[in-house]
């Protein structure tokens, strides 16, 4: 089974910059993998093509058997609901509680209050913050804030979670902890793609690794096969 497939994907920005060239790979449901490579290698661009912040210039991005490059309007919005995103700087609302931040994607969907409260609580439990629902983001540590960002990204139960340098601001111990959390989400069936240039981290976690080099897929390394 395949959740996501890149078929000879190329991306050229309006500036003329060729960010991805002839990239092909598949991701299974519940799989967790890294996308790594030097700065400017095309990692963020690859994630943007999945979230439809950008569209492929060539080839096809297939998600759940659908060519998403052709989606517009309402169908594009529906696709985005199936893809959660975690940012490096987590982008939490500073004046809203942890619980309110996590509730936001569900509120936008018009879900009933009681159902939202239940989902927020169970998602915060999953990320180990069951007792911090009423806290404000600034009252949490950096690692805890990133967990809130992850909770918000998965509260609506997306099929795929995208994380762009999610541990960029965290020390190695906290980074490993956050990766463990992402791994536990993949064990529950959500596919997880983590873009990271932190090779030491990528080596420690021992997952599949896609290596980008100047926009080309230079390697697709099976879990645990990365030379240490
Ligand atoms: P990475 O995430 O690996 O650092 P990016 O995907 O951000 O790489 O960038 C890949 C290439 O595309 C780089 O040369 C970058 O300068 C260029 N690029 C990224 N975003 C844009 C954009 N919006 N417009 C033009 N060029 C871009």
CSV table of C-alpha atoms and ligand atoms in Angstrom, one decimal:
chain,number,residue,atom,x,y,z
A,1,UNK,CA,0.0,0.0,0.0
A,2,UNK,CA,1.1,3.5,-0.8
A,3,UNK,CA,-0.1,6.7,0.8
A,4,UNK,CA,2.2,9.1,-1.1
A,5,UNK,CA,4.1,8.8,-4.4
A,6,UNK,CA,6.4,11.2,-6.2
A,7,UNK,CA,6.6,10.4,-9.9
A,8,UNK,CA,9.6,12.1,-11.6
A,9,UNK,CA,8.7,15.3,-9.8
A,10,UNK,CA,10.5,18.6,-10.8
A,11,UNK,CA,9.9,22.0,-9.3
A,12,UNK,CA,11.2,25.2,-10.9
A,13,UNK,CA,10.3,28.4,-9.0
A,14,UNK,CA,9.1,31.5,-10.9
A,15,UNK,CA,12.6,32.9,-10.3
A,16,UNK,CA,13.9,30.2,-12.6
A,17,UNK,CA,15.5,28.3,-9.7
A,18,UNK,CA,15.3,24.5,-10.2
A,19,UNK,CA,14.6,23.3,-6.7
A,20,UNK,CA,13.8,19.6,-7.4
A,21,UNK,CA,14.7,17.5,-10.4
A,22,UNK,CA,13.3,14.1,-11.3
A,23,UNK,CA,12.4,13.0,-7.7
A,24,UNK,CA,10.6,9.7,-7.3
A,25,UNK,CA,9.8,7.8,-4.1
A,26,UNK,CA,6.9,6.2,-2.2
A,27,UNK,CA,5.7,6.4,1.4
A,28,UNK,CA,3.6,3.7,3.0
A,29,UNK,CA,0.8,4.4,5.5
A,30,UNK,CA,2.3,4.6,9.0
A,31,UNK,CA,5.9,4.9,7.8
A,32,UNK,CA,8.2,7.5,9.3
A,33,UNK,CA,11.1,8.8,7.3
A,34,UNK,CA,13.6,11.7,7.1
A,35,UNK,CA,14.4,14.0,4.2
A,36,UNK,CA,17.9,15.3,4.6
A,37,UNK,CA,20.5,17.2,2.6
A,38,UNK,CA,22.4,20.5,2.6
A,39,UNK,CA,20.8,23.9,3.0
A,40,UNK,CA,19.1,24.6,-0.3
A,41,UNK,CA,18.9,20.9,-1.3
A,42,UNK,CA,15.1,21.1,-1.7
A,43,UNK,CA,13.8,19.7,1.5
A,44,UNK,CA,11.3,22.4,2.3
A,45,UNK,CA,10.2,22.5,-1.4
A,46,UNK,CA,9.5,18.8,-1.3
A,47,UNK,CA,7.2,19.3,1.8
A,48,UNK,CA,5.5,22.3,0.2
A,49,UNK,CA,4.5,20.2,-2.9
A,50,UNK,CA,2.7,17.7,-0.5
A,51,UNK,CA,0.9,20.5,1.4
A,52,UNK,CA,0.2,22.3,-1.9
A,53,UNK,CA,1.8,25.6,-0.8
A,54,UNK,CA,3.6,25.0,-4.1
A,55,UNK,CA,2.9,22.9,-7.1
A,56,UNK,CA,5.1,20.5,-9.1
A,57,UNK,CA,6.3,21.9,-12.5
A,58,UNK,CA,6.8,18.4,-13.9
A,59,UNK,CA,5.8,14.8,-12.9
A,60,UNK,CA,3.0,14.0,-10.4
A,61,UNK,CA,2.5,14.0,-6.7
A,62,UNK,CA,0.0,11.2,-5.9
A,63,UNK,CA,-1.6,11.2,-2.4
A,64,UNK,CA,-4.1,8.5,-1.5
A,65,UNK,CA,-4.4,7.6,-5.2
A,66,UNK,CA,-5.2,11.2,-6.2
A,67,UNK,CA,-3.0,13.4,-8.3
A,68,UNK,CA,-3.0,16.4,-6.0
A,69,UNK,CA,-1.3,18.7,-8.5
A,70,UNK,CA,-4.7,19.1,-10.2
A,71,UNK,CA,-6.7,20.0,-7.0
A,72,UNK,CA,-8.1,23.5,-6.7
A,73,UNK,CA,-10.5,25.3,-4.3
A,74,UNK,CA,-12.5,23.1,-2.0
A,75,UNK,CA,-10.7,19.9,-3.0
A,76,UNK,CA,-7.4,21.5,-2.2
A,77,UNK,CA,-8.7,22.5,1.2
A,78,UNK,CA,-9.9,19.0,1.8
A,79,UNK,CA,-6.5,17.6,0.9
A,80,UNK,CA,-4.8,19.9,3.3
A,81,UNK,CA,-7.0,18.6,6.1
A,82,UNK,CA,-5.4,15.2,5.6
A,83,UNK,CA,-1.9,16.6,6.0
A,84,UNK,CA,-0.7,18.0,9.4
A,85,UNK,CA,2.2,20.4,9.5
A,86,UNK,CA,4.7,21.1,12.4
A,87,UNK,CA,6.9,24.2,12.1
A,88,UNK,CA,10.3,24.7,13.6
A,89,UNK,CA,9.1,27.8,15.5
A,90,UNK,CA,5.8,26.1,16.3
A,91,UNK,CA,3.8,29.3,15.6
A,92,UNK,CA,1.5,29.0,18.7
A,93,UNK,CA,-0.8,31.8,19.6
A,94,UNK,CA,0.8,33.5,22.6
A,95,UNK,CA,-2.3,34.8,24.2
A,96,UNK,CA,-4.3,31.6,24.0
A,97,UNK,CA,-4.0,28.6,26.3
A,98,UNK,CA,-2.4,25.3,25.2
A,99,UNK,CA,-5.8,23.7,24.9
A,100,UNK,CA,-7.1,26.6,22.8
A,101,UNK,CA,-4.1,26.3,20.5
A,102,UNK,CA,-4.7,22.6,20.0
A,103,UNK,CA,-8.4,23.1,19.5
A,104,UNK,CA,-8.0,25.6,16.7
A,105,UNK,CA,-8.0,23.3,13.7
A,106,UNK,CA,-11.1,21.6,15.0
A,107,UNK,CA,-12.9,24.9,15.6
A,108,UNK,CA,-12.1,25.9,12.0
A,109,UNK,CA,-13.9,22.8,11.0
A,110,UNK,CA,-17.0,23.6,12.9
A,111,UNK,CA,-16.8,20.7,15.3
A,112,UNK,CA,-19.0,20.7,18.4
A,113,UNK,CA,-17.5,22.0,21.6
A,114,UNK,CA,-17.9,18.8,23.6
A,115,UNK,CA,-16.2,16.8,20.9
A,116,UNK,CA,-13.4,19.3,20.6
A,117,UNK,CA,-12.8,19.2,24.3
A,118,UNK,CA,-12.6,15.5,24.3
A,119,UNK,CA,-10.2,15.3,21.3
A,120,UNK,CA,-8.0,18.1,22.7
A,121,UNK,CA,-7.7,16.3,26.0
A,122,UNK,CA,-6.8,12.9,24.4
A,123,UNK,CA,-4.3,14.5,22.0
A,124,UNK,CA,-2.6,16.4,24.9
A,125,UNK,CA,-2.4,13.1,26.8
A,126,UNK,CA,-0.7,11.5,23.8
A,127,UNK,CA,2.0,14.1,23.7
A,128,UNK,CA,2.5,14.0,27.5
A,129,UNK,CA,0.9,17.3,28.3
A,130,UNK,CA,-2.4,16.2,29.7
A,131,UNK,CA,-1.9,18.5,32.8
A,132,UNK,CA,-0.9,21.7,30.9
A,133,UNK,CA,-4.2,22.4,29.0
A,134,UNK,CA,-4.8,25.7,30.8
A,135,UNK,CA,-1.2,26.9,30.6
A,136,UNK,CA,-0.1,29.7,28.2
A,137,UNK,CA,2.6,28.7,25.7
A,138,UNK,CA,5.3,31.0,27.4
A,139,UNK,CA,4.8,29.0,30.7
A,140,UNK,CA,6.1,25.9,28.9
A,141,UNK,CA,9.7,24.8,28.0
A,142,UNK,CA,10.8,24.9,24.4
A,143,UNK,CA,10.4,21.1,24.1
A,144,UNK,CA,6.9,21.3,25.6
A,145,UNK,CA,6.0,24.1,23.2
A,146,UNK,CA,7.0,22.0,20.3
A,147,UNK,CA,4.8,19.1,21.7
A,148,UNK,CA,1.9,21.5,21.6
A,149,UNK,CA,2.7,22.3,17.9
A,150,UNK,CA,2.7,18.6,17.2
A,151,UNK,CA,-0.6,18.1,19.1
A,152,UNK,CA,-2.2,20.9,17.0
A,153,UNK,CA,-0.9,19.2,13.8
A,154,UNK,CA,-2.4,15.8,14.7
A,155,UNK,CA,-5.6,16.7,16.6
A,156,UNK,CA,-7.6,16.4,13.4
A,157,UNK,CA,-6.1,12.9,12.7
A,158,UNK,CA,-4.3,13.6,9.4
A,159,UNK,CA,-3.1,10.7,7.3
A,160,UNK,CA,0.3,12.4,7.0
A,161,UNK,CA,2.3,14.6,9.3
A,162,UNK,CA,5.0,16.9,7.8
A,163,UNK,CA,7.7,18.4,10.1
A,164,UNK,CA,10.2,20.9,8.7
A,165,UNK,CA,13.2,21.0,11.0
A,166,UNK,CA,11.0,20.4,14.0
A,167,UNK,CA,13.9,20.2,16.4
A,168,UNK,CA,15.9,23.2,15.0
A,169,UNK,CA,15.7,25.1,18.2
A,170,UNK,CA,16.1,22.1,20.6
A,171,UNK,CA,19.1,20.5,22.2
A,172,UNK,CA,20.0,16.8,21.3
A,173,UNK,CA,18.2,15.2,24.2
A,174,UNK,CA,15.0,17.1,23.6
A,175,UNK,CA,15.3,16.5,19.8
A,176,UNK,CA,15.5,12.7,20.4
A,177,UNK,CA,12.5,13.0,22.7
A,178,UNK,CA,10.4,14.8,20.1
A,179,UNK,CA,11.5,12.2,17.4
A,180,UNK,CA,10.3,9.5,19.8
A,181,UNK,CA,7.0,11.2,20.0
A,182,UNK,CA,6.7,11.4,16.2
A,183,UNK,CA,7.7,7.8,16.0
A,184,UNK,CA,4.8,6.8,18.4
A,185,UNK,CA,2.4,8.7,16.1
A,186,UNK,CA,3.6,6.7,13.1
A,187,UNK,CA,3.1,3.6,15.1
A,188,UNK,CA,-0.6,4.6,15.4
A,189,UNK,CA,-0.9,4.7,11.6
A,190,UNK,CA,0.0,8.4,10.7
A,191,UNK,CA,2.8,8.6,8.2
A,192,UNK,CA,5.5,11.1,9.3
A,193,UNK,CA,8.0,12.9,7.0
A,194,UNK,CA,10.7,14.9,8.9
A,195,UNK,CA,12.9,17.4,7.0
A,196,UNK,CA,16.2,17.8,8.9
A,197,UNK,CA,19.7,18.8,8.1
A,198,UNK,CA,20.8,17.5,11.5
A,199,UNK,CA,22.7,14.4,10.4
A,200,UNK,CA,23.6,13.4,14.0
A,201,UNK,CA,20.0,13.3,14.9
A,202,UNK,CA,19.0,11.4,11.7
A,203,UNK,CA,21.7,8.8,12.5
A,204,UNK,CA,20.4,8.3,16.1
A,205,UNK,CA,16.8,7.8,15.1
A,206,UNK,CA,17.4,5.0,12.6
A,207,UNK,CA,14.6,5.5,10.1
A,208,UNK,CA,14.5,5.5,6.4
A,209,UNK,CA,16.4,8.5,5.0
A,210,UNK,CA,15.9,10.2,1.6
A,211,UNK,CA,19.0,12.3,0.8
A,212,UNK,CA,18.5,15.3,-1.5
A,213,UNK,CA,21.5,16.9,-3.2
A,214,UNK,CA,20.9,20.0,-5.3
A,215,UNK,CA,17.3,19.0,-5.8
A,216,UNK,CA,18.0,15.4,-6.9
A,217,UNK,CA,17.3,12.3,-4.8
A,218,UNK,CA,20.8,11.1,-4.2
A,219,UNK,CA,20.0,8.2,-1.9
A,220,UNK,CA,17.1,6.3,-0.3
A,221,UNK,CA,18.5,4.6,2.7
A,222,UNK,CA,16.7,1.8,4.5
A,223,UNK,CA,16.1,2.1,8.3
A,224,UNK,CA,19.3,1.5,10.3
A,225,UNK,CA,21.6,1.3,7.2
A,226,UNK,CA,23.0,4.8,7.5
A,227,UNK,CA,26.8,4.5,8.1
A,228,UNK,CA,27.7,5.8,11.5
B,1,LIG,P1,16.1,23.3,1.9
B,1,LIG,O1,14.8,23.2,2.6
B,1,LIG,O2,16.8,22.0,1.7
B,1,LIG,O3,17.1,24.3,2.5
B,1,LIG,P2,14.6,24.7,-0.1
B,1,LIG,O4,13.5,23.8,-0.6
B,1,LIG,O5,14.2,25.8,0.8
B,1,LIG,O6,15.8,23.9,0.4
B,1,LIG,O7,15.3,25.4,-1.4
B,1,LIG,C1,15.7,24.7,-2.6
B,1,LIG,C2,16.2,25.8,-3.6
B,1,LIG,O8,15.0,26.5,-4.1
B,1,LIG,C3,17.2,26.8,-3.1
B,1,LIG,O9,18.1,27.1,-4.1
B,1,LIG,C4,16.3,27.9,-2.7
B,1,LIG,O10,17.0,29.2,-2.8
B,1,LIG,C5,15.2,27.9,-3.8
B,1,LIG,N1,13.9,28.4,-3.3
B,1,LIG,C6,13.2,28.0,-2.2
B,1,LIG,N2,12.1,28.7,-2.1
B,1,LIG,C7,12.0,29.5,-3.2
B,1,LIG,C8,11.0,30.5,-3.7
B,1,LIG,N3,9.9,30.7,-3.0
B,1,LIG,N4,11.3,31.1,-4.8
B,1,LIG,C9,12.5,30.9,-5.5
B,1,LIG,N5,13.4,30.0,-5.1
B,1,LIG,C10,13.2,29.4,-4.0
